[in-house]
mmCIF file of C-alpha atoms and ligand atoms in Angstrom:
data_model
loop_
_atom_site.group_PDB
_atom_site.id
_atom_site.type_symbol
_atom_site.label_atom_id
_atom_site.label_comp_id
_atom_site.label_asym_id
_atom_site.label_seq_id
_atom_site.Cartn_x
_atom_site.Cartn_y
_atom_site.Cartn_z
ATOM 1 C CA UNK D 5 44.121 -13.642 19.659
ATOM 2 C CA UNK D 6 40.862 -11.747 21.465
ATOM 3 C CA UNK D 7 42.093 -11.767 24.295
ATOM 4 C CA UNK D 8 45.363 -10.326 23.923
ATOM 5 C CA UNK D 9 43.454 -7.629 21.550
ATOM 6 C CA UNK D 10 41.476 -7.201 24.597
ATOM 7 C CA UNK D 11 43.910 -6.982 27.511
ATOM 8 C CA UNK D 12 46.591 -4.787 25.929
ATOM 9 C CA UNK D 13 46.336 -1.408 28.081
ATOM 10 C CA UNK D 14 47.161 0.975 25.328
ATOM 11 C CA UNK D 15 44.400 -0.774 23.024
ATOM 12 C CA UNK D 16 42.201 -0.133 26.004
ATOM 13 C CA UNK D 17 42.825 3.148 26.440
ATOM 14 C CA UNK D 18 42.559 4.185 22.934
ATOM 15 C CA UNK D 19 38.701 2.009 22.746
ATOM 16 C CA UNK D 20 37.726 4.111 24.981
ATOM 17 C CA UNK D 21 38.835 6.885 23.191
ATOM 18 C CA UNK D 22 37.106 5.978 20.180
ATOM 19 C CA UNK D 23 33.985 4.989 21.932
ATOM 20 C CA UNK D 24 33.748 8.912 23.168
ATOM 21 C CA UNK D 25 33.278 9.853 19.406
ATOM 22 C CA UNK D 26 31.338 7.146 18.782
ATOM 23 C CA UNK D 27 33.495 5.358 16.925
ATOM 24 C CA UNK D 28 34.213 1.465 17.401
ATOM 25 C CA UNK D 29 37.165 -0.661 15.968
ATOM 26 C CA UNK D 30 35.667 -3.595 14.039
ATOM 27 C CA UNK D 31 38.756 -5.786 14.945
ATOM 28 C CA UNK D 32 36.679 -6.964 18.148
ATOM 29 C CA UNK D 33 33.235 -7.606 16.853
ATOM 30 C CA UNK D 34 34.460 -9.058 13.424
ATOM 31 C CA UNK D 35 33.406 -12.716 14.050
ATOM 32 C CA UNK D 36 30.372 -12.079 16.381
ATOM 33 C CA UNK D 37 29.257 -10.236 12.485
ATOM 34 C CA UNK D 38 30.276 -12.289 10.390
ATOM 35 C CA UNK D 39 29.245 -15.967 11.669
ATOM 36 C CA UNK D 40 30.209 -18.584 9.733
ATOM 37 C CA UNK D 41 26.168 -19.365 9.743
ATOM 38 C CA UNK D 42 23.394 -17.606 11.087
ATOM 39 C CA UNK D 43 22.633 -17.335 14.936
ATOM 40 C CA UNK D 44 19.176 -16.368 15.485
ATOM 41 C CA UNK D 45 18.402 -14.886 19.344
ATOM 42 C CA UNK D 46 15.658 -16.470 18.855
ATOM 43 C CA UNK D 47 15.304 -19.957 20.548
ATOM 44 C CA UNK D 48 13.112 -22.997 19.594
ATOM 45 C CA UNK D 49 9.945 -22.953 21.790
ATOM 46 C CA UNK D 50 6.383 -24.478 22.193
ATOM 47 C CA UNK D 51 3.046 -22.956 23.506
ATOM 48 C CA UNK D 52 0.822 -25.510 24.219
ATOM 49 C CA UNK D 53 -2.757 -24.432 23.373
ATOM 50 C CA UNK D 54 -3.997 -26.275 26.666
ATOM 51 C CA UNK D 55 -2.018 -23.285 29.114
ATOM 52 C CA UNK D 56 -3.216 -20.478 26.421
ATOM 53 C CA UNK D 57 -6.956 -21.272 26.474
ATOM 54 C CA UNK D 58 -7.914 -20.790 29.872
ATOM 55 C CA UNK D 59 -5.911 -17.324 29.802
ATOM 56 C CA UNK D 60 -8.111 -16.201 27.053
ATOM 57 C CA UNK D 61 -11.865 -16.393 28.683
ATOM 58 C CA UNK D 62 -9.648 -14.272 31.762
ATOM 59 C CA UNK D 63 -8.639 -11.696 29.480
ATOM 60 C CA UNK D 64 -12.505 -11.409 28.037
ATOM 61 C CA UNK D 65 -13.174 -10.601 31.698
ATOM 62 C CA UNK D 66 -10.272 -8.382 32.090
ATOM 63 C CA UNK D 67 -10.571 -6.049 29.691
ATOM 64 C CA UNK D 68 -12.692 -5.251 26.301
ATOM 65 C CA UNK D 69 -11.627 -4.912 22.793
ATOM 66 C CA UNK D 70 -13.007 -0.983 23.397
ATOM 67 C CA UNK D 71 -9.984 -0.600 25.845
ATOM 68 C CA UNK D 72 -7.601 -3.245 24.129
ATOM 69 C CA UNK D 73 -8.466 -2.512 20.546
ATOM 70 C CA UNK D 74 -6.974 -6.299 19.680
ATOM 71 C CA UNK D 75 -7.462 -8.139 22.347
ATOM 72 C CA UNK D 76 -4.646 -10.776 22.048
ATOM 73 C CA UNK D 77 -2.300 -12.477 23.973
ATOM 74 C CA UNK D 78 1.619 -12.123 22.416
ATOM 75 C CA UNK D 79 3.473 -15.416 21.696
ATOM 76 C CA UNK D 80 7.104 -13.812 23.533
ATOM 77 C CA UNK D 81 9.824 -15.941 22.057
ATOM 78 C CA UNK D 82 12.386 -17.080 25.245
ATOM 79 C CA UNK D 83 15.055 -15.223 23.201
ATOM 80 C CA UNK D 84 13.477 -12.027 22.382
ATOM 81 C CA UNK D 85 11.790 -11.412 25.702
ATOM 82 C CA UNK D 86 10.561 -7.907 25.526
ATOM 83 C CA UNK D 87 10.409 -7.737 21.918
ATOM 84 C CA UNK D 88 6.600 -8.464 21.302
ATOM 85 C CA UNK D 89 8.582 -11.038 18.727
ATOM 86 C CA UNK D 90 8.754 -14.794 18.051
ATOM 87 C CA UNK D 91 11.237 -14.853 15.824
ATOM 88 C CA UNK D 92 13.393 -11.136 14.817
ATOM 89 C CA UNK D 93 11.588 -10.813 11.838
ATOM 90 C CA UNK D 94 7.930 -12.525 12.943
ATOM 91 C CA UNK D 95 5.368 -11.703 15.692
ATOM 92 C CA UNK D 96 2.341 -14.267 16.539
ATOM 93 C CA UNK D 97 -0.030 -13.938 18.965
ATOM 94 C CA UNK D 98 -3.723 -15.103 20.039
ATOM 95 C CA UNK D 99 -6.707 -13.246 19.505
ATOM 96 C CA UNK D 100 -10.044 -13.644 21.118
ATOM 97 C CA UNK D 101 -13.166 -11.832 20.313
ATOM 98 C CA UNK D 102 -16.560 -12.118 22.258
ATOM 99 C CA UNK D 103 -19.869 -12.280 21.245
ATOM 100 C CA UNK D 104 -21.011 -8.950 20.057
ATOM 101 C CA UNK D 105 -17.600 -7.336 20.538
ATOM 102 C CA UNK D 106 -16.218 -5.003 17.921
ATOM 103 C CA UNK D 107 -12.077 -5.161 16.999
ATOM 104 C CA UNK D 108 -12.621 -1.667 15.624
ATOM 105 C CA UNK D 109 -10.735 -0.319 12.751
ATOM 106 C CA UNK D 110 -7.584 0.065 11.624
ATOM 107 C CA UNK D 111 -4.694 0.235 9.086
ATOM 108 C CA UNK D 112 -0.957 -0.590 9.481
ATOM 109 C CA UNK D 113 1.833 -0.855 6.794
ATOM 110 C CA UNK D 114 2.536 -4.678 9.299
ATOM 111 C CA UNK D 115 0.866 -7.048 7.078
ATOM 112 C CA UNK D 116 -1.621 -9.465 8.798
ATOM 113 C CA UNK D 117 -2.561 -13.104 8.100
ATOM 114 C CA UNK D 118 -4.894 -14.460 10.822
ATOM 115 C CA UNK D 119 -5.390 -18.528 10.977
ATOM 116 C CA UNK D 120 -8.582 -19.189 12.712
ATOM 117 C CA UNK D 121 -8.649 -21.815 15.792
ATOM 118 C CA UNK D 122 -11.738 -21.831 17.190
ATOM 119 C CA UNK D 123 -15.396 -21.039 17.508
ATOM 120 C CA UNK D 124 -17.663 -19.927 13.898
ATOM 121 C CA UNK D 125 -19.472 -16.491 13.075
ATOM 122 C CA UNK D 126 -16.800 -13.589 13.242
ATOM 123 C CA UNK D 127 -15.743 -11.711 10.884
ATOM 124 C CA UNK D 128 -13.162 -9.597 9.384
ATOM 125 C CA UNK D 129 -13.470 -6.972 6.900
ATOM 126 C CA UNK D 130 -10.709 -5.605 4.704
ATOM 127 C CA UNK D 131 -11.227 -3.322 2.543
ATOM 128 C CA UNK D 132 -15.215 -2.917 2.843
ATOM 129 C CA UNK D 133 -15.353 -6.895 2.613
ATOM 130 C CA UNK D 134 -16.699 -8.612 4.955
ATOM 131 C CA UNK D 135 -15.512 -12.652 5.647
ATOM 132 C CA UNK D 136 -17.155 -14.956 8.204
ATOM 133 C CA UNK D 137 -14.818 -17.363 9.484
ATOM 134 C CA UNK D 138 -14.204 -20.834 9.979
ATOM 135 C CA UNK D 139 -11.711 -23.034 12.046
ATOM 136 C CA UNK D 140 -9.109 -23.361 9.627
ATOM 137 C CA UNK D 141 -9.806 -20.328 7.470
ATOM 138 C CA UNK D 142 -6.997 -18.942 6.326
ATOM 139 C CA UNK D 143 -7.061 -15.109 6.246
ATOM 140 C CA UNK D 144 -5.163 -11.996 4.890
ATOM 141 C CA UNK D 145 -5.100 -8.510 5.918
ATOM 142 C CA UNK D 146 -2.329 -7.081 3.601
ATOM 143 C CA UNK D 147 -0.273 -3.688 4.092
ATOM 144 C CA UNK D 148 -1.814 -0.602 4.833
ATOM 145 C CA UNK D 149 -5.577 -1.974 4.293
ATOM 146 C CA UNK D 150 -7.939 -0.987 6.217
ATOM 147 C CA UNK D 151 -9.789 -3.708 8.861
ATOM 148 C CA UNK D 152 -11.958 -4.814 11.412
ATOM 149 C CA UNK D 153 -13.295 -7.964 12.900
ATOM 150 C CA UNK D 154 -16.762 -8.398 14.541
ATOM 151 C CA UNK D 155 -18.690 -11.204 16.735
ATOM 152 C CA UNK D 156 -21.851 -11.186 15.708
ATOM 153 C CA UNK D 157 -22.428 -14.920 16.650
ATOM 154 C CA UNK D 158 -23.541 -16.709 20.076
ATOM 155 C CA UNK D 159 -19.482 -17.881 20.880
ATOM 156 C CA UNK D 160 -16.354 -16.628 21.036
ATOM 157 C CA UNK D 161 -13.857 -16.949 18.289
ATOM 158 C CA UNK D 162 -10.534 -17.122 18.608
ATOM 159 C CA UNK D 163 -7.615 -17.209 15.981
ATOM 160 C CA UNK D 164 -3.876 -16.532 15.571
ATOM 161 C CA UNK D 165 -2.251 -13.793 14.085
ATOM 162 C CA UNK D 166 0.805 -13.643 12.537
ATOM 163 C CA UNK D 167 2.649 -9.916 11.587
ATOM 164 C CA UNK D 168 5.473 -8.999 10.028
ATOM 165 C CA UNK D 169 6.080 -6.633 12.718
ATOM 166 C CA UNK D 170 9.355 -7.061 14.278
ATOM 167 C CA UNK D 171 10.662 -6.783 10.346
ATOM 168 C CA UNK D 172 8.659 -3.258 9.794
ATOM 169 C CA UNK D 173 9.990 -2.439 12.825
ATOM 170 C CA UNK D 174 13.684 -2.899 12.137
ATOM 171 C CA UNK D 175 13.115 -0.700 9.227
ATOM 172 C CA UNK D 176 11.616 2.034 10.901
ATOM 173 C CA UNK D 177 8.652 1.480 8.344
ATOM 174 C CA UNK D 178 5.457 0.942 11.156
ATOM 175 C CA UNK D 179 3.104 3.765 10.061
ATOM 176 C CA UNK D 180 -0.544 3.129 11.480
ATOM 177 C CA UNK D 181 -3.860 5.103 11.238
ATOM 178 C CA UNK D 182 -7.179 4.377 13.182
ATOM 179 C CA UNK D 183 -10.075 4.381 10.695
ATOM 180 C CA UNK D 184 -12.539 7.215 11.170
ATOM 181 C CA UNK D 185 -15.431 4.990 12.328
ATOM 182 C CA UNK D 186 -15.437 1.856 14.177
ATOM 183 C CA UNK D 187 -16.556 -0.455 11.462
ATOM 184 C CA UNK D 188 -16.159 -0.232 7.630
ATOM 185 C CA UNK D 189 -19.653 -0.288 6.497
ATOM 186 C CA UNK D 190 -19.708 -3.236 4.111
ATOM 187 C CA UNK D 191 -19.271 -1.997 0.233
ATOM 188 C CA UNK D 192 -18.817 -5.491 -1.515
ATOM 189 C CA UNK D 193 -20.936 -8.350 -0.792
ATOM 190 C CA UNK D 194 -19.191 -11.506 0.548
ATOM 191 C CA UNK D 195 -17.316 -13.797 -1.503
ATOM 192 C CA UNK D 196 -16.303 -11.111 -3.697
ATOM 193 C CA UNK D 197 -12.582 -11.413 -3.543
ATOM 194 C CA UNK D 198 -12.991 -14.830 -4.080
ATOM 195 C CA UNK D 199 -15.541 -14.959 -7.308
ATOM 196 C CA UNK D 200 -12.803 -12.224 -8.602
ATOM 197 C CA UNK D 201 -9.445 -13.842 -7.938
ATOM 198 C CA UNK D 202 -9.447 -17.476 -6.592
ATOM 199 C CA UNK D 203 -11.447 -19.223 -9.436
ATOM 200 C CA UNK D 204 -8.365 -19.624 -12.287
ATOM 201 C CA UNK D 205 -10.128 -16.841 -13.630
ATOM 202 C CA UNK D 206 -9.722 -13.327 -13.396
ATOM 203 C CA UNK D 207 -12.530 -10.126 -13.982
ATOM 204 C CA UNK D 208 -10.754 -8.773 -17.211
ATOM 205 C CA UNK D 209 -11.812 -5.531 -17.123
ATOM 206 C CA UNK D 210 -10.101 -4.848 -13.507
ATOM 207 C CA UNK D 211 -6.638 -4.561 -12.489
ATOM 208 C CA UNK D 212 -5.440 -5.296 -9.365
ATOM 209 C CA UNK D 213 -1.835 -4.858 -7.421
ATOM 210 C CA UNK D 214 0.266 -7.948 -7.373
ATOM 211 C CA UNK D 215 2.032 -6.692 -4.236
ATOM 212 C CA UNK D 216 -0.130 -9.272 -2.384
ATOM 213 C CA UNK D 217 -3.210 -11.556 -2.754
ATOM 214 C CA UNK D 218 -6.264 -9.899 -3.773
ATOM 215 C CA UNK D 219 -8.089 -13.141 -2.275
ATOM 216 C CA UNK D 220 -9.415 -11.982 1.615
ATOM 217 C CA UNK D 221 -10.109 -15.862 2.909
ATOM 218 C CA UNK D 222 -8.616 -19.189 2.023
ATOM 219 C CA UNK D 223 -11.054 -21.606 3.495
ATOM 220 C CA UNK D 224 -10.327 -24.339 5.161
ATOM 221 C CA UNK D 225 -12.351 -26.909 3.397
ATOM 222 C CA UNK D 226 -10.810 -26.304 0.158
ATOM 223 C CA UNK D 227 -6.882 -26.667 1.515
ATOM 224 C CA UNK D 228 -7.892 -29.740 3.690
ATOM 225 C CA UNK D 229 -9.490 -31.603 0.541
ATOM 226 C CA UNK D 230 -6.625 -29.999 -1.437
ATOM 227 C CA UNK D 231 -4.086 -31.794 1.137
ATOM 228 C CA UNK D 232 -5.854 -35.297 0.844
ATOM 229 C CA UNK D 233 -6.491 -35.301 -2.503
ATOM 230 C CA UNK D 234 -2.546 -34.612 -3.299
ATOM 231 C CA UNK D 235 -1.655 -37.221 -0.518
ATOM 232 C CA UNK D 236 -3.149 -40.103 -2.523
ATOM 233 C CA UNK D 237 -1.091 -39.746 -5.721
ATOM 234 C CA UNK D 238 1.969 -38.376 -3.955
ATOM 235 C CA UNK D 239 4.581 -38.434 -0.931
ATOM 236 C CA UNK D 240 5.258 -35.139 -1.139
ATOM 237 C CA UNK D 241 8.356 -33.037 -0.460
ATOM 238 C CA UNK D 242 11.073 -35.639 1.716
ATOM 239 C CA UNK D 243 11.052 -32.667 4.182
ATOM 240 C CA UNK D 244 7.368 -31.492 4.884
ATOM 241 C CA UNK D 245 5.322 -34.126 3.072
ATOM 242 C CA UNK D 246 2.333 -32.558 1.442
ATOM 243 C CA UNK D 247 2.631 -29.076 1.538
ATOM 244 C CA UNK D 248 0.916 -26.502 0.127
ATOM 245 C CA UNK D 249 1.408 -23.317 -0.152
ATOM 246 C CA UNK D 250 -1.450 -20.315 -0.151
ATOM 247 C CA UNK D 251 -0.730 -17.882 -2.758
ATOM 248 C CA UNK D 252 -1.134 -14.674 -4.531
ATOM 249 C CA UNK D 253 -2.685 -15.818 -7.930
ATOM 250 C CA UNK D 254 -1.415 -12.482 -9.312
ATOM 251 C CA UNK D 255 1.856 -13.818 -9.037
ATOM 252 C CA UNK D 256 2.382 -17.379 -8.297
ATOM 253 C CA UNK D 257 4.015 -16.464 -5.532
ATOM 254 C CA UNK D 258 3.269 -15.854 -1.210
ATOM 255 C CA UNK D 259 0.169 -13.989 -0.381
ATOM 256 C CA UNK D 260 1.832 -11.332 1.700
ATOM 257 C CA UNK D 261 4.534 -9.324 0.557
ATOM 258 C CA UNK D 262 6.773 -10.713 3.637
ATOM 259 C CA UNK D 263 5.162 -13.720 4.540
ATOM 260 C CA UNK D 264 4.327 -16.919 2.873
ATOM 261 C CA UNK D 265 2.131 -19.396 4.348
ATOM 262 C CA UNK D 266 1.335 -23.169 4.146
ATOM 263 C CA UNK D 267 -0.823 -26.256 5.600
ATOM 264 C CA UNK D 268 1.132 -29.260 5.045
ATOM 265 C CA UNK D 269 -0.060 -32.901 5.972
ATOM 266 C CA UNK D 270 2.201 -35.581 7.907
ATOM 267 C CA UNK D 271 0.947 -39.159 6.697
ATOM 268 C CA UNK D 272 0.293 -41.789 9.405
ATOM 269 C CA UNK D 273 3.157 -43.374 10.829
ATOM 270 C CA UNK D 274 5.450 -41.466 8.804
ATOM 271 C CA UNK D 275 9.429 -40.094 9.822
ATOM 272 C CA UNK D 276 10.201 -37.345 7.496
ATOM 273 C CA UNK D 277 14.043 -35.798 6.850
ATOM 274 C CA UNK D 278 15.718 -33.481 8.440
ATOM 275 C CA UNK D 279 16.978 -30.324 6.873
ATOM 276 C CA UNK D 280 17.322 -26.509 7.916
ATOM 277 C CA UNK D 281 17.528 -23.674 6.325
ATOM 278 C CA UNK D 282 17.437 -19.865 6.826
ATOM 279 C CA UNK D 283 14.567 -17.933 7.697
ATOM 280 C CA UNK D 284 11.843 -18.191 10.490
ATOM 281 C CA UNK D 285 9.195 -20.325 10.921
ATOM 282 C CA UNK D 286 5.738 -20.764 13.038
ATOM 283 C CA UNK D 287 4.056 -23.891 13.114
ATOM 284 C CA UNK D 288 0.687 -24.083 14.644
ATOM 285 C CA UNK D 289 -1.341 -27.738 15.043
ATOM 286 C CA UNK D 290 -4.431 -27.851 13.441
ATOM 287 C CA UNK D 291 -5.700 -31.634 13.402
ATOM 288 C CA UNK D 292 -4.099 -34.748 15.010
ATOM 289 C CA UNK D 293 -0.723 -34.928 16.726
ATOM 290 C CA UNK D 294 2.767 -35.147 15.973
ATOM 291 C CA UNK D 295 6.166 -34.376 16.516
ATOM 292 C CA UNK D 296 9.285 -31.690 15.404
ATOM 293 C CA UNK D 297 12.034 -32.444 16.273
ATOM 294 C CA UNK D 298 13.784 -29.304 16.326
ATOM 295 C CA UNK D 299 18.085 -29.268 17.124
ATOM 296 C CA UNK D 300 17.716 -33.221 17.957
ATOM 297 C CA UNK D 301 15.126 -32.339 20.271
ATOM 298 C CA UNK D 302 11.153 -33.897 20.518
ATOM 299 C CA UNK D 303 8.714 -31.441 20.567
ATOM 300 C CA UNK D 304 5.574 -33.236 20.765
ATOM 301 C CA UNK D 305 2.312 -30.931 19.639
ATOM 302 C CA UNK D 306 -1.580 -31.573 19.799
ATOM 303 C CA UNK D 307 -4.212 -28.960 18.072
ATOM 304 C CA UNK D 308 -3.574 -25.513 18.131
ATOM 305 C CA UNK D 309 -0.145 -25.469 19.835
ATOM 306 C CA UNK D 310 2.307 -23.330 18.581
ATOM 307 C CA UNK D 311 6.099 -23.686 18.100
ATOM 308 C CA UNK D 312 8.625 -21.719 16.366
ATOM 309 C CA UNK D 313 11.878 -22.679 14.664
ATOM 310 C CA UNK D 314 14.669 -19.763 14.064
ATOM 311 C CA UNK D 315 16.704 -19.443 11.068
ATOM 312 C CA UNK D 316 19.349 -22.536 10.713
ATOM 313 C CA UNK D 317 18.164 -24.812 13.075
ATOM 314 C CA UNK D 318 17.889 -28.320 11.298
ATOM 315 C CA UNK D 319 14.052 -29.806 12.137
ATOM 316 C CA UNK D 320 12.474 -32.859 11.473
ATOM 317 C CA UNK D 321 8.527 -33.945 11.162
ATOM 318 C CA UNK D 322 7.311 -37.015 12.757
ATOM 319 C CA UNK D 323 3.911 -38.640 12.503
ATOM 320 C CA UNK D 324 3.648 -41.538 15.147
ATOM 321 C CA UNK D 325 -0.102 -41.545 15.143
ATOM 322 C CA UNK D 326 -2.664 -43.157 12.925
ATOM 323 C CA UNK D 327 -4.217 -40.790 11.364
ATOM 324 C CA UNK D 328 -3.018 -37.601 9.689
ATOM 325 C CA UNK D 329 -1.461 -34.587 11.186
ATOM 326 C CA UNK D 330 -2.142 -31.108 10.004
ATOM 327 C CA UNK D 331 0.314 -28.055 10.468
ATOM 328 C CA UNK D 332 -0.568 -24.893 9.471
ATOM 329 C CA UNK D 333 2.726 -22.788 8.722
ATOM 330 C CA UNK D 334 3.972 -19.430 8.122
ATOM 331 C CA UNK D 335 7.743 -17.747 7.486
ATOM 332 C CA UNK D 336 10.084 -14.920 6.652
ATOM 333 C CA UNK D 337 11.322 -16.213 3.567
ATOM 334 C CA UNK D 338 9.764 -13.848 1.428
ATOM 335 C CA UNK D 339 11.810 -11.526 2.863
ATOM 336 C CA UNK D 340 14.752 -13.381 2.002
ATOM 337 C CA UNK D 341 14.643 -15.115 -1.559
ATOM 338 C CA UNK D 342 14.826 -12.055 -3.481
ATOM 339 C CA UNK D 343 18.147 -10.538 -2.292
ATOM 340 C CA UNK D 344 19.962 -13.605 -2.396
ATOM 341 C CA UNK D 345 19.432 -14.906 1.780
ATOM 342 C CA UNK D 346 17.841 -18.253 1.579
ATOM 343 C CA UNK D 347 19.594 -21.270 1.561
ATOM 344 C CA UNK D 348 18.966 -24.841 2.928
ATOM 345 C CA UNK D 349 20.725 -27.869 3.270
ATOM 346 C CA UNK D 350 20.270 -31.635 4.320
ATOM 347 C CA UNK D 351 22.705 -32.242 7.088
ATOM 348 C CA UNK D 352 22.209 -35.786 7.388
ATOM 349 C CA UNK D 353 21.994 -36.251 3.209
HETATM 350 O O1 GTQ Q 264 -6.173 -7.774 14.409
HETATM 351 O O2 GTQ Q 264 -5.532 -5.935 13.454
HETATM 352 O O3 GTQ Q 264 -2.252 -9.418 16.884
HETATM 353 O O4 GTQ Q 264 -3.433 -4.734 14.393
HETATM 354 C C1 GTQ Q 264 -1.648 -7.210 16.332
HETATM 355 C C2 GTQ Q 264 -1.949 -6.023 15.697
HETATM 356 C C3 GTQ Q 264 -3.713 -8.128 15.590
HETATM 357 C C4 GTQ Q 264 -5.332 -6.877 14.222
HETATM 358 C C5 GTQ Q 264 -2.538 -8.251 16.270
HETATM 359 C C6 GTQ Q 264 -3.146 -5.889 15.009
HETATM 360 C C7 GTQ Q 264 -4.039 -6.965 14.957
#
């Protein structure tokens, strides 16, 4: 049918016509629209942490967070190259920071989560408060806030970021501002956001927006105790074992606007199901091993490696090891659930 469409002189002819005034017959394109189920340009990859680290003490040579102001290195999906993206909707990179270096700052309508990998004693602020950070931490820096990070300790720190990005740029909604100073001059003392929001109780004489999580850090400490104390009275979900989610206690609901994120555990010797489903998602190891299989294929990950799986592809987790193995996760889906996108399935149930 195409290609008669397509070889027919007259139709040609009168294409080209069309295409002068910017005009384009939908005939042709209909069924690369209109796919029976989403195809993402965006392949399944891996980035294993062991060829990232060494690239990060040679970019602390190369250049400083004064010339750089984020000095991170972009995680360029195979698909998207180009694109600063690793999935169309997601970006994820690696940031490093040095002793005594400055990240000075900023605000951008992107929101920010940052999961940190490695090294203790930086901090971010957001809005005037200031967070050290742990390995593991998990850490927000929601639309249009203002922030900064800071090394005041003896080692680097390194973490990744994850940005809705790719998404604000589709809709032409990036708007960004430098902050007058380099660093917000601390206005709250530390722990603030969390004595206010992330105790089950709430200050009652204070509102807050429910757009996104009032709560600045999610420590690790708490979600890995969280994660073992759920894993000995249950198996979890057939698909991701025990997962939990980090959320806006406002809502109930993901602590970005546009990106929800999770730290699941895969129990020893375990072979979970299969099942895909639309919307993006990063995966980055955190402690032990395991393996995704993502479209049939073994993807074996150690700490701090980071893969991606695009919208539709069916995946599978895998725990061959003896001891547990901890993913930290984030996704699109947000932007997806409310106007009617999501869906998942079982193939092999
Ligand atoms: O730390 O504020 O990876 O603004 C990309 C853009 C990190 C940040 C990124 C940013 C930041």
């Amino acid at each position: 049918m195409r290609t008669v469409l397509e070889s027919d002189a007259r139709r040609q002819a009168y294409y080209e016509k069309l295409a002068d005034l910017h005009l384009g017959p939908l005939w042709t394109v209909f069924r690369d629209l209109l796919t029976p189920t989403p195809r993402p340009r965006a392949v399944p990859y891996q980035w294993r942490w062991q060829s990232i680290r060494p690239l990060l003490d040679e970019a602390v040579a190369l250049v400083s967070t004064e010339e750089a102001e984020r000095r991170v290195l972009v995680l360029e999906n195979p698909g998207l190259e180009g694109e600063s993206a690793i999935t169309q909707t997601l970006y994820a990179g690696i940031q490093i920071i040095a002793p005594g270096e400055v990240a000075r700052a900023h605000r951008h309508t992107a929101n920010a989560l940052r999961f940190i990998l490695e090294g203790e004693g930086a901090f971010t602020a957001v809005g005037g408060e200031r967070t050290i950070m742990h390995p593991g931490d998990f850490v927000v820096t929601p639309t249009w806030t203002w922030h900064d990070h800071g090394n005041q300790s003896q080692q680097s720190v390194i973490w990744l970021d994850g940005l809705d990005l790719p998404a604000a740029l589709a809709l032409a909604a990036v708007f960004y501002e430098p902050y007058p100073e380099e660093s917000q001059l601390p206005g709250r003392p530390e722990g603030d956001s969390r004595w206010r929001w992330a105790q089950g109780m709430r200050p009652a004489f204070e509102s807050a927006t429910s757009l996104y999580s009032p709560i600045l850090n999610y420590p690790y400490a708490i979600a890995r105790e969280t994660l073992e104390r759920l894993a000995a009275t249950s198996p979890g979900s057939p698909y991701d074992g025990v997962i939990i989610q980090y959320i806006n206690p406002l809502s109930g609901g993901p602590a970005l606007p546009t990106i929800d994120a999770y730290l699941q555990r895969i129990g020893p010797k375990s072979s979970l199901q299969a099942h895909r489903h639309s919307g993006s998602t990063v995966y980055c190891g955190v402690e032990g091993a395991g393996v995704i299989e993502i479209d049939g294929r073994p993807y074996a990950w150690e700490g701090h490696d980071v893969l991606v799986v695009p919208s539709w592809v069916p995946h599978r987790h895998l725990n061959p090891h003896n001891e547990p193995a901890i993913l930290f996760s984030f996704t699109d889906t947000p932007l997806l659930r409310p106007f009617g996108l999501y869906r998942e399935e079982a193939p092999e149930s």
